[in-house]
Coordinates of C-alpha atoms (C1' of nucleotides) in Angstrom, one line a residue:
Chain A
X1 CA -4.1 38.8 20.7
X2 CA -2.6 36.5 17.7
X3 CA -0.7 33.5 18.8
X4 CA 2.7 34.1 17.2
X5 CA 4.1 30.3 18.1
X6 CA 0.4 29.3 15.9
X7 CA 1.4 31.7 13.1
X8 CA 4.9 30.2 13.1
X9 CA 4.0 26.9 12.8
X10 CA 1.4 27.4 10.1
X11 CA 4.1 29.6 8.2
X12 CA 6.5 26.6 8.4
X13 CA 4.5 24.3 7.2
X14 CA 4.7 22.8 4.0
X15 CA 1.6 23.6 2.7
X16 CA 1.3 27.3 3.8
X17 CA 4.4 28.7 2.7
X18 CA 3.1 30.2 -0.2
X19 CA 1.0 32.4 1.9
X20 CA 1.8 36.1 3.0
X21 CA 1.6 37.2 6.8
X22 CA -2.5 38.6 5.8
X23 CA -3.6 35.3 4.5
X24 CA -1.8 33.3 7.3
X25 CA -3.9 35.6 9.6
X26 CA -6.9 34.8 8.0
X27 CA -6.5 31.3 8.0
X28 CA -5.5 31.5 11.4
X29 CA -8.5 32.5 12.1
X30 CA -10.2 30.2 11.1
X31 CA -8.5 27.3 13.2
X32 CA -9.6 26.5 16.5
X33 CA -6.8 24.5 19.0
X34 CA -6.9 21.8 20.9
X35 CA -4.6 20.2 23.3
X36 CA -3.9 16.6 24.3
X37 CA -2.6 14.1 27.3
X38 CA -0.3 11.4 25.9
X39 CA -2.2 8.1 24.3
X40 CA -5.1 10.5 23.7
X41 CA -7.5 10.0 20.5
X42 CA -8.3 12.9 18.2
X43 CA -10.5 11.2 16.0
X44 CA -11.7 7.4 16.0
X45 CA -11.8 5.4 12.5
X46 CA -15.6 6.2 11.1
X47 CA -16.0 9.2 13.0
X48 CA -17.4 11.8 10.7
X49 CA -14.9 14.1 9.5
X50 CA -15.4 18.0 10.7
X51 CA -12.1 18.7 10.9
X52 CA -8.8 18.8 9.6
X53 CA -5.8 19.0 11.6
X54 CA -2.0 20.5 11.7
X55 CA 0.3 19.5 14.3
X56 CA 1.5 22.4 16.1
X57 CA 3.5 20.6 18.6
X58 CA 4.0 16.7 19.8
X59 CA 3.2 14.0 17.9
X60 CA 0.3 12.2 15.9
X61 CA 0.4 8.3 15.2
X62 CA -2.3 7.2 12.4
X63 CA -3.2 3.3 12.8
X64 CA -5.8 1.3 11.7
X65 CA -6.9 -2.0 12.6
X66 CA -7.1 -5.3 10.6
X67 CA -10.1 -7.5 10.6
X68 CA -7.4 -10.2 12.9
X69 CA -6.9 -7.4 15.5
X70 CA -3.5 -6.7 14.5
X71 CA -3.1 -3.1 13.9
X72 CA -1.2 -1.6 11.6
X73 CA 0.4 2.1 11.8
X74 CA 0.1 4.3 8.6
X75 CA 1.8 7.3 10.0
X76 CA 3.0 9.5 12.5
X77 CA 3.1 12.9 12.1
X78 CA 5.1 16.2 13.7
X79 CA 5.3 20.0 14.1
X80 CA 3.8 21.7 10.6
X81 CA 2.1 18.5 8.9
X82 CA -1.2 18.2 8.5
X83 CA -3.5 15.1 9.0
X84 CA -7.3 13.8 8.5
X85 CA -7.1 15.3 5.3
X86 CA -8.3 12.3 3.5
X87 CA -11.7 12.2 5.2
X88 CA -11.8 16.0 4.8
X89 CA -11.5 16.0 1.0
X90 CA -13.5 13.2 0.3
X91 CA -16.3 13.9 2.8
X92 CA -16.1 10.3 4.2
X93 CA -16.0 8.9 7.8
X94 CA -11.6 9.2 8.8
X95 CA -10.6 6.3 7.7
X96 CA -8.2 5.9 10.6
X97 CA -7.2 6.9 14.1
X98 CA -6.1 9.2 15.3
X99 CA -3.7 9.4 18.8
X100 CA -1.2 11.6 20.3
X101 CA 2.2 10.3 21.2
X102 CA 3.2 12.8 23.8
X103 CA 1.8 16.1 25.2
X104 CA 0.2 17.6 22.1
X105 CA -1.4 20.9 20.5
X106 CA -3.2 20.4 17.0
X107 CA -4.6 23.1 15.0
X108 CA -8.2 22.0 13.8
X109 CA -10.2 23.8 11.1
X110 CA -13.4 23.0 9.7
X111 CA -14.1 21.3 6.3
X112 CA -16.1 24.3 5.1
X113 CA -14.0 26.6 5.8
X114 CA -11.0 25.1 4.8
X115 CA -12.7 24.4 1.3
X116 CA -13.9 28.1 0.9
X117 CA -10.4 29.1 1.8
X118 CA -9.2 27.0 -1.1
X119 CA -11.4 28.3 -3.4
X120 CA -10.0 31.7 -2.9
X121 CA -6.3 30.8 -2.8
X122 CA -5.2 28.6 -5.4
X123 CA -1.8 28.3 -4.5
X124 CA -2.7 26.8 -0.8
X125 CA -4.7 24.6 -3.3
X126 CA -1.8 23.4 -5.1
X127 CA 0.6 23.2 -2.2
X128 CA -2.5 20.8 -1.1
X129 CA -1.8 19.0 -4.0
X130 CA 1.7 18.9 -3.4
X131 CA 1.3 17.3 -0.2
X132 CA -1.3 14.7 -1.2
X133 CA 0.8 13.6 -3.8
X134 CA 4.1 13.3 -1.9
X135 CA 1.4 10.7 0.7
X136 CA 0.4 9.0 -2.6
X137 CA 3.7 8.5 -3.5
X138 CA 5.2 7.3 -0.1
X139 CA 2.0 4.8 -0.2
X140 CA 2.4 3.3 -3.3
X141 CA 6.4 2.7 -2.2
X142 CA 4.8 1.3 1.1
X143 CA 2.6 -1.3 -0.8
X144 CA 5.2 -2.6 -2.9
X145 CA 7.3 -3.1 -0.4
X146 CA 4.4 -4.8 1.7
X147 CA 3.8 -6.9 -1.4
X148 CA 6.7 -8.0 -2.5
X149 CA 9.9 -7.7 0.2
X150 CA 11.1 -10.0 2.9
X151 CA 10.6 -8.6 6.6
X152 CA 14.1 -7.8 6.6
X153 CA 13.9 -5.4 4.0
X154 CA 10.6 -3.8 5.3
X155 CA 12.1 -3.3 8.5
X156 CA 15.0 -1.9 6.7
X157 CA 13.0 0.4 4.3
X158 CA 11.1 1.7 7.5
X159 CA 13.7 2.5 9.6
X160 CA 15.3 4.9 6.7
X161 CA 12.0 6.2 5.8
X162 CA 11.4 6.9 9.4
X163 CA 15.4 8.2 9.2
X164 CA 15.2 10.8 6.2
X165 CA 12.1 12.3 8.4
X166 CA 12.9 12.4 12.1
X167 CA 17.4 11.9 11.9
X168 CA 19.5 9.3 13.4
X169 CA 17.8 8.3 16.2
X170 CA 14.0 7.5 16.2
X171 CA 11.7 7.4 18.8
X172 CA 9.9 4.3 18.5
X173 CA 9.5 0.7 20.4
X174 CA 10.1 -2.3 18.8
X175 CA 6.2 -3.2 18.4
X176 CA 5.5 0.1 17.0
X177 CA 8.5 -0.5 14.4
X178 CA 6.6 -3.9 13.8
X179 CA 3.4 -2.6 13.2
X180 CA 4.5 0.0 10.6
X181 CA 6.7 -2.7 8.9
X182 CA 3.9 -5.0 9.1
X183 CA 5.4 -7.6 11.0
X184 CA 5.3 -8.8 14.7
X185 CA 7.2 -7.4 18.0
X186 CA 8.6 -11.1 18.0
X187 CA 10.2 -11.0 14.7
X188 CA 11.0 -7.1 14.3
X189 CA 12.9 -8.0 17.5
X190 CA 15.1 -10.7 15.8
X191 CA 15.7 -8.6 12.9
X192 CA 16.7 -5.9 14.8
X193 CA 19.6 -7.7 17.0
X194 CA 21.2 -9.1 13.9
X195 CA 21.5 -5.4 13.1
X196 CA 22.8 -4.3 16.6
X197 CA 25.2 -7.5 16.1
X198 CA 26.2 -6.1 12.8
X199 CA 26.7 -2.1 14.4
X200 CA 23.9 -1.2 12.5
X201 CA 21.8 0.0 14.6
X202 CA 21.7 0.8 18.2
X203 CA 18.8 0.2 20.8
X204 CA 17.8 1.1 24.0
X205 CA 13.8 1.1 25.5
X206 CA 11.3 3.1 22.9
X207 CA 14.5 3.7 20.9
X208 CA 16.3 3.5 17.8
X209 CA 19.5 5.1 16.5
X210 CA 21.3 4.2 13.2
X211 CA 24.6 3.9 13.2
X212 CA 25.2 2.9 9.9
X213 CA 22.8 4.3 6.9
X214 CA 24.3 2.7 4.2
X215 CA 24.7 -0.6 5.4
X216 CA 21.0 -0.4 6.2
X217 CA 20.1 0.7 2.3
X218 CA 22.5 -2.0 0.8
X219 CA 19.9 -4.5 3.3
X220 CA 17.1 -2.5 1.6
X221 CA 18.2 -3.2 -1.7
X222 CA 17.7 -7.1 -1.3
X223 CA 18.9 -9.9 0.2
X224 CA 22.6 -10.0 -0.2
X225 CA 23.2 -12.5 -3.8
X226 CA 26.9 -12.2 -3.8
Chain B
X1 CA -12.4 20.7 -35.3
X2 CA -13.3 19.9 -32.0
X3 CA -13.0 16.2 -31.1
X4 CA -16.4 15.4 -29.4
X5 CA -15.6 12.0 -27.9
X6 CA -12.6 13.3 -26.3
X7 CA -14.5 16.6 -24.8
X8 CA -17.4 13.7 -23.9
X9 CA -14.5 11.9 -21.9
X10 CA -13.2 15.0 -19.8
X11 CA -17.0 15.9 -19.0
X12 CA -17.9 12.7 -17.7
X13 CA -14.3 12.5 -15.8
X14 CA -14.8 13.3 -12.4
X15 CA -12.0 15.9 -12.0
X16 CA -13.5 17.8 -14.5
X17 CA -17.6 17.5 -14.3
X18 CA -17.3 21.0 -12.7
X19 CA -16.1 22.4 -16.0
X20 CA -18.7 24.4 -18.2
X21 CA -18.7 24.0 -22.1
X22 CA -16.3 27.3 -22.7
X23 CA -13.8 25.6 -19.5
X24 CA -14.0 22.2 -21.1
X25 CA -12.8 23.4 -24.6
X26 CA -10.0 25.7 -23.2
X27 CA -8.6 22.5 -21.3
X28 CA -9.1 20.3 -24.5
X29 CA -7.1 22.7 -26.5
X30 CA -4.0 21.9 -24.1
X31 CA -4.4 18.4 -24.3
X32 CA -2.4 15.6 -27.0
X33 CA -4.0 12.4 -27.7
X34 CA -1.6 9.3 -27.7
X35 CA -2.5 6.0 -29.5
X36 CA -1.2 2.5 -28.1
X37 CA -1.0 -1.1 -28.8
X38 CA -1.7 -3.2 -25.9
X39 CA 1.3 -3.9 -24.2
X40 CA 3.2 -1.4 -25.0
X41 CA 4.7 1.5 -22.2
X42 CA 3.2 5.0 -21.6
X43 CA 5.8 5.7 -19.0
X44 CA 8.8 4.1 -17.0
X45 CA 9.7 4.4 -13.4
X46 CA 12.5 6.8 -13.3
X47 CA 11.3 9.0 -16.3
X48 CA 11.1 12.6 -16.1
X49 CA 7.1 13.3 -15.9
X50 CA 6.4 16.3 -18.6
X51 CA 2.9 15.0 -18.8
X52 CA -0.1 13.5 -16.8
X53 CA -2.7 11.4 -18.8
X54 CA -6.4 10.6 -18.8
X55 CA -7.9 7.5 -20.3
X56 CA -10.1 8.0 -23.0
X57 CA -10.3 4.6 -23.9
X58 CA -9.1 1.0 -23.1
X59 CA -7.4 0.1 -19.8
X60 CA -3.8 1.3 -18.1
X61 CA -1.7 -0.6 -15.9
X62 CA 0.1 1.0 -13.4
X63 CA 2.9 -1.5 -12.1
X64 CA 6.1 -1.4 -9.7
X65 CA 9.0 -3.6 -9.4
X66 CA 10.4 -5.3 -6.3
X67 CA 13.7 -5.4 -5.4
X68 CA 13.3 -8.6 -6.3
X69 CA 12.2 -8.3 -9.4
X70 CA 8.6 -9.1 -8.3
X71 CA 6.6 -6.9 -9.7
X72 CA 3.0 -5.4 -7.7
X73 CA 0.1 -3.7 -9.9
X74 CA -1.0 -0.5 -8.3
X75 CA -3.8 0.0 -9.7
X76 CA -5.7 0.1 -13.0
X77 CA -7.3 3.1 -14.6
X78 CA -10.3 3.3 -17.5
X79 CA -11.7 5.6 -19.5
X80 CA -12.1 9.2 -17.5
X81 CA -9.7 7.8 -15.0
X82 CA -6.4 10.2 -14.5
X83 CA -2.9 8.7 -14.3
X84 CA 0.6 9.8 -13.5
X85 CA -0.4 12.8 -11.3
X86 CA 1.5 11.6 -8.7
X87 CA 5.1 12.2 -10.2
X88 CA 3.5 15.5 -12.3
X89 CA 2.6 17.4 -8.5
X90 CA 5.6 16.5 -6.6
X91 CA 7.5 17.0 -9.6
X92 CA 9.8 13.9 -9.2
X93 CA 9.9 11.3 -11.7
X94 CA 7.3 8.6 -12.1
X95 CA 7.4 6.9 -9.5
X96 CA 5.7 3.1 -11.4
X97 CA 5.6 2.4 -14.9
X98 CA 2.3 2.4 -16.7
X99 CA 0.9 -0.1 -20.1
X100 CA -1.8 -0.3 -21.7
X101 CA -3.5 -3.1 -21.4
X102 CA -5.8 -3.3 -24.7
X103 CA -5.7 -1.0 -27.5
X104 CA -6.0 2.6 -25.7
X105 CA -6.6 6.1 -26.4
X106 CA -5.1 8.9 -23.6
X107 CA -5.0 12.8 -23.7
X108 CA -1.6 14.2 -22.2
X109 CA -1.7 17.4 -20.8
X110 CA 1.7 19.0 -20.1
X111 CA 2.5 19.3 -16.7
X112 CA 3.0 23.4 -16.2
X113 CA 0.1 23.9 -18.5
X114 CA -2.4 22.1 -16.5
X115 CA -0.7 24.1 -13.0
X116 CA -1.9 27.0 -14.5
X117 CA -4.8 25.3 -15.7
X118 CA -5.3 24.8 -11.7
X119 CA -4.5 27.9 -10.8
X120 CA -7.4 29.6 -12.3
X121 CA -9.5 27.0 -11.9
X122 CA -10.4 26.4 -8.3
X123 CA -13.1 24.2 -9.2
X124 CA -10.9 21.8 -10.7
X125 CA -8.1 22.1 -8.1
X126 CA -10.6 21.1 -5.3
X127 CA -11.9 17.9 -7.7
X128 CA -8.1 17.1 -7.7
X129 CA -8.1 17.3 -4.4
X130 CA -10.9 15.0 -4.0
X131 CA -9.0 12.2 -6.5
X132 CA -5.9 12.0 -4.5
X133 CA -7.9 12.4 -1.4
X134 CA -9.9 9.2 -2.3
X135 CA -6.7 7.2 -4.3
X136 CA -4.8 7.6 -0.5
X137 CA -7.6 6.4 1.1
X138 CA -7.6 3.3 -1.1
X139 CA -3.8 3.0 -0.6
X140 CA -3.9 3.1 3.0
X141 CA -6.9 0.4 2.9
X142 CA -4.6 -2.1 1.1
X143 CA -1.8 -1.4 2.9
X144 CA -3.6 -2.6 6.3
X145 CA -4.7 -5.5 4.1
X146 CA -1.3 -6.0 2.8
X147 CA 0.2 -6.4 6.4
X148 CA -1.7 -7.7 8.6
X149 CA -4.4 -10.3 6.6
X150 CA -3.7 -14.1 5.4
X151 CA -3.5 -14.3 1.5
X152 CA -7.2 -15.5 1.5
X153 CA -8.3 -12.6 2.8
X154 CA -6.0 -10.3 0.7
X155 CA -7.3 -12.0 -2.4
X156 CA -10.9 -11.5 -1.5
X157 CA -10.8 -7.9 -0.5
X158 CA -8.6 -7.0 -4.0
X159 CA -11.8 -8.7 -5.8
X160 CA -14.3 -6.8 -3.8
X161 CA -12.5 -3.9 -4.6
X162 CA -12.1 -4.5 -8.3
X163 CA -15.8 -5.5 -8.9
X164 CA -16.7 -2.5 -6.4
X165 CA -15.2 -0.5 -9.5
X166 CA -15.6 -2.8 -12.8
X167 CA -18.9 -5.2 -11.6
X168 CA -18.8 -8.7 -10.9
X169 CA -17.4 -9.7 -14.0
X170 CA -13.4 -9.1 -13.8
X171 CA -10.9 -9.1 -17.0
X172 CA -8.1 -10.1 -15.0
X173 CA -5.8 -13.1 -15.2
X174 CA -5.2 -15.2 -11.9
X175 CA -1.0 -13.3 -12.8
X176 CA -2.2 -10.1 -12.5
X177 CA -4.9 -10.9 -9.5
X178 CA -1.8 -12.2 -7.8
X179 CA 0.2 -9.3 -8.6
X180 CA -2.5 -7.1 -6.8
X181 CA -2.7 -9.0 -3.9
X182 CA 1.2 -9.3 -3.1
X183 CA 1.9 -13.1 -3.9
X184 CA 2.1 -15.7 -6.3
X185 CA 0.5 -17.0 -9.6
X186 CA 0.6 -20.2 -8.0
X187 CA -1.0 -19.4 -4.4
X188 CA -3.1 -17.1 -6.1
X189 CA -4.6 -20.2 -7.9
X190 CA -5.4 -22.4 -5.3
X191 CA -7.4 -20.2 -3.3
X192 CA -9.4 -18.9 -6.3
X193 CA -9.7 -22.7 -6.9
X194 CA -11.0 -23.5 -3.5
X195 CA -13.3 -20.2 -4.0
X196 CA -14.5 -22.1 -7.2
X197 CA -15.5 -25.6 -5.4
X198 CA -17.0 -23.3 -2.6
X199 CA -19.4 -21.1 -5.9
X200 CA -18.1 -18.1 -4.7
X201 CA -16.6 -17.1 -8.0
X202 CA -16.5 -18.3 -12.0
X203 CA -13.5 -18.4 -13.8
X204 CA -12.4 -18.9 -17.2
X205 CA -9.0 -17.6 -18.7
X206 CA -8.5 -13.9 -18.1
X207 CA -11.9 -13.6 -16.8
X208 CA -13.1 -13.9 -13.0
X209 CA -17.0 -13.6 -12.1
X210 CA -18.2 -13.1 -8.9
X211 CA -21.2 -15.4 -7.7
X212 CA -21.4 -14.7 -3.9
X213 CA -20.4 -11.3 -3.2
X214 CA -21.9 -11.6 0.5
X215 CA -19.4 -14.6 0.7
X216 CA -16.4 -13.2 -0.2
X217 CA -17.0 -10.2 1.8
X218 CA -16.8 -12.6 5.0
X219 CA -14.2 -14.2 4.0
X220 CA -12.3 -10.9 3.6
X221 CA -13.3 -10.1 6.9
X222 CA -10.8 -12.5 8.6
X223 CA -10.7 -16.6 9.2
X224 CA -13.9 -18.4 10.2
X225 CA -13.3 -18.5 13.8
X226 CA -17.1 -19.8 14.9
Chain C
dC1 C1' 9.2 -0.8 45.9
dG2 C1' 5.8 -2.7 42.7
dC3 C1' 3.5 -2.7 38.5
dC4 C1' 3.3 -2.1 33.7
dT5 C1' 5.3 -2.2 29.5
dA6 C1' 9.1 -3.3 26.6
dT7 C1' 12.5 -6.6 25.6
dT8 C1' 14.4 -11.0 24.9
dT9 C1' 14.5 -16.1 24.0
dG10 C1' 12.9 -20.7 22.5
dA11 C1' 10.3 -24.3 20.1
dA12 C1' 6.8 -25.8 17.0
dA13 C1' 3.9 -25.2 13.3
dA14 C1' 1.5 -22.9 9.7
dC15 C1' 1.6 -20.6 5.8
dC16 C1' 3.3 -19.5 1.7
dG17 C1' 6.9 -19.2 -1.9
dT18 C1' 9.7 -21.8 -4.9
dC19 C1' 10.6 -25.3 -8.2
dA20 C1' 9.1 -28.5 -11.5
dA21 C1' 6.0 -30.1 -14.8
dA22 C1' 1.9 -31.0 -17.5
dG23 C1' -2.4 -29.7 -19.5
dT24 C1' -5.3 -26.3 -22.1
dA25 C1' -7.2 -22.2 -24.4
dT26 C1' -6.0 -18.5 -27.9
dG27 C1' -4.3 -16.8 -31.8
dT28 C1' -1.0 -16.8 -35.6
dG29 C1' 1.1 -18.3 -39.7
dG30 C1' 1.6 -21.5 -43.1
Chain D
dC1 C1' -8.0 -25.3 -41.8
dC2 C1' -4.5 -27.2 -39.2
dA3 C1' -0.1 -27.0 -36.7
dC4 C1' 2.3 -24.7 -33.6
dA5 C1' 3.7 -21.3 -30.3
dT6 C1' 2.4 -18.7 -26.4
dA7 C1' 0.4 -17.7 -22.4
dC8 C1' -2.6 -19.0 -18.9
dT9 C1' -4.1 -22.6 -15.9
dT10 C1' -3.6 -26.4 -12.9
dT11 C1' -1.3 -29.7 -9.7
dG12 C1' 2.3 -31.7 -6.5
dA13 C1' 6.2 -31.7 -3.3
dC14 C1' 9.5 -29.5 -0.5
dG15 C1' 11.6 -26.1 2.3
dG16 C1' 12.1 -21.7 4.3
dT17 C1' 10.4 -17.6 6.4
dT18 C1' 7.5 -16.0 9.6
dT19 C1' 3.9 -16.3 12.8
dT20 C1' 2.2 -18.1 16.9
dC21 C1' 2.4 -19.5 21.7
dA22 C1' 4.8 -19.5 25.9
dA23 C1' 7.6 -17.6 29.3
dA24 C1' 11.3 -15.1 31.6
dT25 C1' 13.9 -10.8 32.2
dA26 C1' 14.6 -6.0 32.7
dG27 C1' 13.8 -1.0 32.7
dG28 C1' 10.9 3.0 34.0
dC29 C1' 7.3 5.4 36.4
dG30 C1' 4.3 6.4 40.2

DNA sequence: CGCCTATTTGAAAACCGTCAAAGTATGTGG
DNA sequence: CCACATACTTTGACGGTTTTCAAATAGGCG
């Protein structure tokens, strides 16, 4: 019997739109699911990469670690997104973690597969595309602003980033904040309580809600010249 | 008649080694060839993208400015190299500004043409694939770099990477090194300086060697804690 | 209730950016 | 061929941002 909630999902997501209710069952087919505990690893940086993944329900961090220890968080992922692509298309080890961040199901298929499937559906390809791009995009924007902005801005730029994808109120900690704005928990935490000062944000434990978006993006801007 | 060097160019580029002789001509036929100065502008950020480019010859650079007004180099392309694909498959505008940086030679290929290009090309979408796959990968590796490691180490791993791609001999200015690495011209210079006294690297204007790879791949692996 | 994690605060120091300035190669125009 | 302009290189001093280290508090979960 087909899982409907799968087929949902899959139909939802981004890159799968394009695809009628026979082609989503045949790629259905093709995925194999897998459930996690919280805090739970998926895949481990230099694993070889058999599998791509879509998040059917829960949530997916991405981190990698520097050669100091300090870790940094590329991404987190929800319901409909895909992730370990980038190992997938290049046939390389992953070329970061991967961990759950609550109770989560993941749809896995296998590179072959996935690649064939391609092959015969050029739209999926594109949509594929579509999706890499939008990551290359949101990269490049991420290294400039790693490059060249003051921690207040990057903490800023984050928390509207992490805004315009999850809403008002984000569920992170402070250190996980820091570690995506690539800062530490000691200074993300100073930044952040001018802002609560300033009604910008509120917080309370593991979270984050913006109060104000605009005053936030003015902060993103720069530092205030006038 | 048929330009050879340019067909030559789009064989040996690694999107399009897939292609047969027949494939190659029918996506040479869609493509216009631009001449530049060095110096001058290909694209802006902010422009609508109508086309995406491949190098036939000389060298683009693909910059992004700063709030700031710092600017950060994203990357640089050569001949066979593809540029501006980002903006063209998420149909948003470019999202960095790319010169040439010598006299260059680029084909254009229009943006809707090369979809459909795509869409009866599997091959070629799955080679696409494989570029963006690989260009995040590199992204998300200088990001961690970016946020968590010292400048020394920054500056070593963006001249491992460079002569990974180019050799040890690099045609960059200590400006632009700087610019790839997230900080200054003058920082920039005096740890390339100490890297000199140490005979880890050559320098002369617009030109860095590499003596010691093995050397500069431990120092990009963190501080010298033993 | 106790432990673990997250939050909060403080002080000192390191690192790096900024400003200022001078020297030096490269190429251009006279 | 030389003078000059330009851009790259080099050096020094200062100050600010941010990290680092240390420690105390508080909230949530078993």
């Amino acid at each position: 019997m087909p899982d409907t909630a799968r087929d949902k999902i899959l139909k939802q997501s981004l890159i799968f739109s394009s695809l009628n209710a026979d082609e989503l069952a045949e790629l259905s087919a093709l995925a194999i699911e897998r459930r996690f505990q919280p805090d739970e690893f998926v895949f481990w940086e230099g694993d070889a990469p058999d599998y791509f993944y879509i998040v059917v329900e829960g949530r997916i961090k991405v981190r990698k670690y520097a050669s100091s220890g300090k870790e940094f968080i590329i991404a987190f992922f929800g319901p409909g997104e895909m992730f370990g692509e980038v190992a997938v298309f290049e046939n390389k080890p992953y070329p970061a973690s991967a961990q759950t961040a609550a109770a989560t199901r993941i749809l896995g298929i296998q590179k072959d597969k996935y690649l064939s499937f391609l092959a015969n559906h050029p739209r999926v390809a594109i949509s594929t595309i579509n999706v890499l791009g939008g990551r290359l995009r949101d990269a490049q924007n991420r290294l400039k602003d790693l490059a060249g902005e003051r921690v207040e801005q990057r903490l800023a730029r984050t928390l509207l980033m992490l805004s315009a994808k999850l809403g008002p109120t984000l569920p992170f900690t402070r250190q996980e904040l820091a570690d995506m704005a690539g800062t530490t928990t000691e200074t993300a935490f100073r930044i952040t309580s001018q802002l609560k000062e300033r009604e910008i944000i509120r917080s309370v434990r593991g979270k984050i809600t913006i109060l104000d978006a605009d005053k936030l993006r003015l902060l993103g801007e720069g530092p205030p010249q006038v």
